[in-house]
Coordinates of C-alpha atoms in Angstrom, one line a residue:
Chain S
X213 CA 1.1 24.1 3.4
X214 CA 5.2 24.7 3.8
X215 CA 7.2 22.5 5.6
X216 CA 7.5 22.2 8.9
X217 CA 10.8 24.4 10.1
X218 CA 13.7 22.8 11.4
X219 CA 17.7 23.7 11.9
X220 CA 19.9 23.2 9.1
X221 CA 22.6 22.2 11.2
X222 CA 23.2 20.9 14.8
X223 CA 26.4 19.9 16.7
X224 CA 27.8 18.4 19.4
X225 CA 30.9 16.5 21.4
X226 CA 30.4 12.7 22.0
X227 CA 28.5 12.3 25.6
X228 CA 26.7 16.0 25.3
X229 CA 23.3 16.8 24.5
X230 CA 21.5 18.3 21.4
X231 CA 18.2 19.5 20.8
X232 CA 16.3 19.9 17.3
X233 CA 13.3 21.9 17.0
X234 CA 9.9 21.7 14.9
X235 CA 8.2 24.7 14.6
X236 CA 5.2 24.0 13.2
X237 CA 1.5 25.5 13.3
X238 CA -1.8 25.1 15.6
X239 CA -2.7 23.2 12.2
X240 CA -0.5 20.8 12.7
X241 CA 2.2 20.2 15.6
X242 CA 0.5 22.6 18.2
X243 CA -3.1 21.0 17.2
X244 CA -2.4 17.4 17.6
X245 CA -0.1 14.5 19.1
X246 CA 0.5 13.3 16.2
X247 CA 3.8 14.1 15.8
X248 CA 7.2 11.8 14.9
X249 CA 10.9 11.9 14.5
X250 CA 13.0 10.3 12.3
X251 CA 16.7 9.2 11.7
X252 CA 18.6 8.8 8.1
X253 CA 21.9 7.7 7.5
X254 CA 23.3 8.6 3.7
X255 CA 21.6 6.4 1.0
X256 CA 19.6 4.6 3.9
X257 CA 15.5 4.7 4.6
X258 CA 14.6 6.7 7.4
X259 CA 14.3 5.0 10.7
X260 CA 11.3 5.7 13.0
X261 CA 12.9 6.9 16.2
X262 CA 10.2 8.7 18.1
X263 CA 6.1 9.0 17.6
X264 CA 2.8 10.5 18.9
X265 CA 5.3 13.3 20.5
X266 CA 7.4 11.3 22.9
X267 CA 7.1 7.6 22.1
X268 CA 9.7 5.6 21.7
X269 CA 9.9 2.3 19.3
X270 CA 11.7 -0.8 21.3
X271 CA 15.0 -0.8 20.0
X272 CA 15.9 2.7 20.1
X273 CA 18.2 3.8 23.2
X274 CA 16.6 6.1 25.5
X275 CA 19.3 8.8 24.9
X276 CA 16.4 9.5 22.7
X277 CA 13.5 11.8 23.6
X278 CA 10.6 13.8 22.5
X279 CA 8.7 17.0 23.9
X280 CA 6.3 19.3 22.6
X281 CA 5.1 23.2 23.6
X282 CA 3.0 25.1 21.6
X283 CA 3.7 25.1 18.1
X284 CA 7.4 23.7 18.6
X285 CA 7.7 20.1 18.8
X286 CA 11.8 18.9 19.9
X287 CA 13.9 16.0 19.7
X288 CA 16.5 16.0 22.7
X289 CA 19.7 13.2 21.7
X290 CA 21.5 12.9 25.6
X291 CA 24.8 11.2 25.4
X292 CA 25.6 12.4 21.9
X293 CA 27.5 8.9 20.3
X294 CA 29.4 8.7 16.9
X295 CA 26.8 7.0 15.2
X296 CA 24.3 9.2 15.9
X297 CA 25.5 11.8 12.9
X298 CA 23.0 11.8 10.3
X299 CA 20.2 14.0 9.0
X300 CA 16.8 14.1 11.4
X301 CA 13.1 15.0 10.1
X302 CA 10.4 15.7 12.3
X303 CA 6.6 15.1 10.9
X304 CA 3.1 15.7 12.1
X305 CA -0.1 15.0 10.9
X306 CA -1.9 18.3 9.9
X307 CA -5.4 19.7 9.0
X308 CA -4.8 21.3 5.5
X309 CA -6.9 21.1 3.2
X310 CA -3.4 20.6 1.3
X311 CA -2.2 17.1 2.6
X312 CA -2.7 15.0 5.7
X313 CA 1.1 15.0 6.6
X314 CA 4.0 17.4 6.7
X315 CA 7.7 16.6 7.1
X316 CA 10.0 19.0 8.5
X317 CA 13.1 20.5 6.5
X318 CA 15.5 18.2 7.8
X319 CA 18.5 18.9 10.5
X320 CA 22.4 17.8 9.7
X321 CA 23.2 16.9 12.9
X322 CA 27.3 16.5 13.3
X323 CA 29.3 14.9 16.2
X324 CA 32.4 16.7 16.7
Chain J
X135 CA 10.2 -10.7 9.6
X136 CA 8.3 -7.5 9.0
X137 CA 9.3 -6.1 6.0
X138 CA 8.6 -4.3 2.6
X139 CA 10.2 -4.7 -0.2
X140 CA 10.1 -2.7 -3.6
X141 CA 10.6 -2.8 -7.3
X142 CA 13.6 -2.0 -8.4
X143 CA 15.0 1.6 -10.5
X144 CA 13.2 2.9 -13.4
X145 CA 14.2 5.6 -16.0
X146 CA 11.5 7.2 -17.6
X147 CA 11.2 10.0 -20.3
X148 CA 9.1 13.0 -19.4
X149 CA 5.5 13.0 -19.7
X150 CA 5.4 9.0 -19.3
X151 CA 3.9 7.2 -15.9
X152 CA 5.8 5.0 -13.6
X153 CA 4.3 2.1 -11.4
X154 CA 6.5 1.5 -8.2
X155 CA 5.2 -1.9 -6.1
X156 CA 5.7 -2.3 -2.5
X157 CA 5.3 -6.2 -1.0
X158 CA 4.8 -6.4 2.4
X159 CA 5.9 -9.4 4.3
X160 CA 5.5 -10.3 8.2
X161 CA 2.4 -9.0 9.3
X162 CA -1.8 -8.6 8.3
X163 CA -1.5 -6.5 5.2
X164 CA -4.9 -5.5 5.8
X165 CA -4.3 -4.0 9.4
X166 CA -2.2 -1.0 8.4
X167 CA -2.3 2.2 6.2
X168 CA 0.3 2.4 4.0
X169 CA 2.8 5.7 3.0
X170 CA 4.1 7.1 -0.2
X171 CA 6.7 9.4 0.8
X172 CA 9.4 10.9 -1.9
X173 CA 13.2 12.3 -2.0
X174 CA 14.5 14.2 -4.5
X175 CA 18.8 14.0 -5.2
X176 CA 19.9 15.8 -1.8
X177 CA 16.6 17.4 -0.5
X178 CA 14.1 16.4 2.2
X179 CA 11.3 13.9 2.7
X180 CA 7.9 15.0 1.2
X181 CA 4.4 12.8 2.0
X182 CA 2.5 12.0 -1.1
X183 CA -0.1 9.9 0.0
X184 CA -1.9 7.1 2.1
X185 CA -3.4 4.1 1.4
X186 CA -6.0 2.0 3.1
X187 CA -4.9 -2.1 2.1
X188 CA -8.3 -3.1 3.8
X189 CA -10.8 -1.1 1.7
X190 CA -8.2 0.9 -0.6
X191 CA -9.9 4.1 0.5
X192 CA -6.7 6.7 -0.4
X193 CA -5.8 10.3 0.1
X194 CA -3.2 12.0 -1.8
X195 CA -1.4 15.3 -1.4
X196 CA -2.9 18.3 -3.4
X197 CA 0.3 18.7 -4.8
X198 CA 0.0 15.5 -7.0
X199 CA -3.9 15.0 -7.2
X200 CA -4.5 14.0 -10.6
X201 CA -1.4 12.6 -11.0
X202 CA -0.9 9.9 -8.7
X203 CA -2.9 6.9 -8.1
X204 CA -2.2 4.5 -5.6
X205 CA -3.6 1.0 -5.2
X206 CA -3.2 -2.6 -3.5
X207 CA -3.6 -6.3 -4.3
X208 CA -4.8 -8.0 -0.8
X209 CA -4.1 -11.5 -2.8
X210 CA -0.3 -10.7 -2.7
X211 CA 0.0 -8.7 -0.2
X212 CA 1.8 -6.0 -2.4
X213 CA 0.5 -1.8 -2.6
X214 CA 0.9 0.4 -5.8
X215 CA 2.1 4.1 -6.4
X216 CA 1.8 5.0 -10.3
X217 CA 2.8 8.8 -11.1
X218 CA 2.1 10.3 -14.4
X219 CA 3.0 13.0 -16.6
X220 CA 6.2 12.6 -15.1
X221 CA 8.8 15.9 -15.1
X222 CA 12.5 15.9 -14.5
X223 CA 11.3 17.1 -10.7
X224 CA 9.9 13.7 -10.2
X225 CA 13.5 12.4 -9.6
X226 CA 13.5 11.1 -6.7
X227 CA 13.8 7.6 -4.4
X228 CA 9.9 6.7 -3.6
X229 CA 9.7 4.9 -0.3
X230 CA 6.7 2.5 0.8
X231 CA 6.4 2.6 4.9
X232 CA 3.8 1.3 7.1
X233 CA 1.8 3.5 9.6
X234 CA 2.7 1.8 12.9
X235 CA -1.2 2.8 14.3
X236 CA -3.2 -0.8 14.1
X237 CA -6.5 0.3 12.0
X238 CA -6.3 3.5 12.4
X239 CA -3.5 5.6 11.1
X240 CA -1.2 7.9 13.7
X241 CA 1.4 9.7 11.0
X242 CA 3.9 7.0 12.5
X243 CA 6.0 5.4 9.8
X244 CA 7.8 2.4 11.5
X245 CA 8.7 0.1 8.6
X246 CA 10.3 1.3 5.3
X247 CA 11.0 -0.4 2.3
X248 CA 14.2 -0.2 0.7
X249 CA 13.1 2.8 -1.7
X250 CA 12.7 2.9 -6.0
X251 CA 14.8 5.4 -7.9
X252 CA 12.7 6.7 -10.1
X253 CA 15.1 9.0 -13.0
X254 CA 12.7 11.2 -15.3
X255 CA 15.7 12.5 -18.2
X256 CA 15.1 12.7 -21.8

C-alpha cells in the first residue's frame, strides 16, 4: 500500500484560492467517505481541519472545504491568509490487507 | 479540557524497545479509538496503529506487526505504544490522537498529543 499522492508544492496570493489533490484508489478514497485533511505548522501536531470528505470541525473558518470525485479526494483553501502556510496531508481509511489507514505525501503550501 | 499528553524524548540504541504513554484527559477514555501515527526528521505522517481503550482490541500496520504492541490502562486513563528492535529508521516524533467517531472509528484524528521524540543512534 503506497501513499496516497499529493502536490509537493502549492501557492498562492493572500485572498485567492488553492486546491490540493488526493489521488488515491477505489481501495481507499474512491471506495469510502472516510476521508480527512489535515494542517501542520513546523514542529507543531497536525490539526484536524476537514473529515468524512467535507466535514468541518467547529473552529475551523469556512475558507476551508472538502470534495471528492472518483479516486481524487481535494482540499479547496478560499481566501488564501498568511497563516495559512504550512504543510497539508490528506488521509483515508483503506481496505488493504496492509493497514487500515493511509496518509497522503504531504503538500507545502506557500502564500506569496 | 480535552487533551492528551505524552512522555517525554527517549534515546535508545538499536535493537532496544521503547514504551511511549499517552494520557488522556477531558473526556470518556473508553469512548474513542485511539492512533499511533509517526514522523520521521522532515518526511510525512505514517499510521501505525489503532487501539480500542474499551476492550483493547488493536490493529497494527503490516509494516510493524511483530514489532509494535500497543495497550491501555482504563484505571488512568493513559494508552501505550512500545516498538522493538528498534533501527536508526525508527527516528521519528510518535503522536497519540483520538478518532473523533464516538464508538466507532471514522479515520478522523481530532485531538493530538504533543508528540515523543524517539532518537534510535548508537
Amino acid at each position: 500500500q503506497s501513499a496516497l499522492t499529493q502536490p509537493a508544492s502549492v501557492s498562492g496570493s493572500p485572498g485567492q484560492s488553492i486546491t490540493i489533490s488526493c489521488t488515491g484508489t477505489s481501495s481507499d478514497v474512491g471506495g469510502y467517505n472516510y476521508v480527512s485533511w489535515y494542517q501542520q505548522h513546523p514542529g507543531k501536531a497536525p490539526k484536524l481541519m476537514i473529515y468524512e470528505v467535507s466535514n468541518r470541525p467547529s473552529g475551523v473558518p469556512d475558507r476551508f472545504s472538502g470534495s471528492k470525485s472518483g479516486n481524487t479526494a481535494s482540499l479547496t483553501i478560499s481566501g488564501l491568509q498568511a497563516e495559512d502556510e504550512a504543510d497539508y496531508y490528506c488521509s483515508s481509511y483503506t481496505s488493504s490487507s496492509t493497514l487500515c489507514y493511509v496518509f497522503g505525501t504531504g503538500t507545502k503550501v506557500t502564500v506569496l | 479540557q480535552v487533551q492528551l499528553v505524552q512522555s517525554g524524548a527517549e534515546v535508545k540504541k538499536p535493537g532496544a524497545s521503547v514504551k511511549v504513554s499517552c494520557k488522556a484527559s477531558g473526556y470518556t477514555f473508553t469512548s474513542y479509538y485511539m492512533h499511533w501515527v509517526r514522523q520521521a526528521p522532515g518526511q510525512g505522517l505514517e499510521w501505525m496503529g489503532i487501539i480500542n481503550p474499551s476492550g483493547g482490541s488493536t490493529s497494527y500496520a503490516q509494516k510493524f506487526q511483530g514489532r509494535v504492541t500497543m495497550t491501555r490502562d482504563t484505571s488512568t486513563s493513559t494508552v501505550y505504544m512500545e516498538l522493538s528492535s528498534l533501527r536508526s529508521e525508527d527516528t521519528a516524533v510518535y503522536y497519540c490522537a483520538r478518532d473523533r467517531g464516538v464508538v466507532t472509528a471514522i479515520g478522523a484524528f481530532d485531538i493530538w498529543g504533543q508528540g515523543t521524540m524517539v532518537t534510535v543512534s548508537s
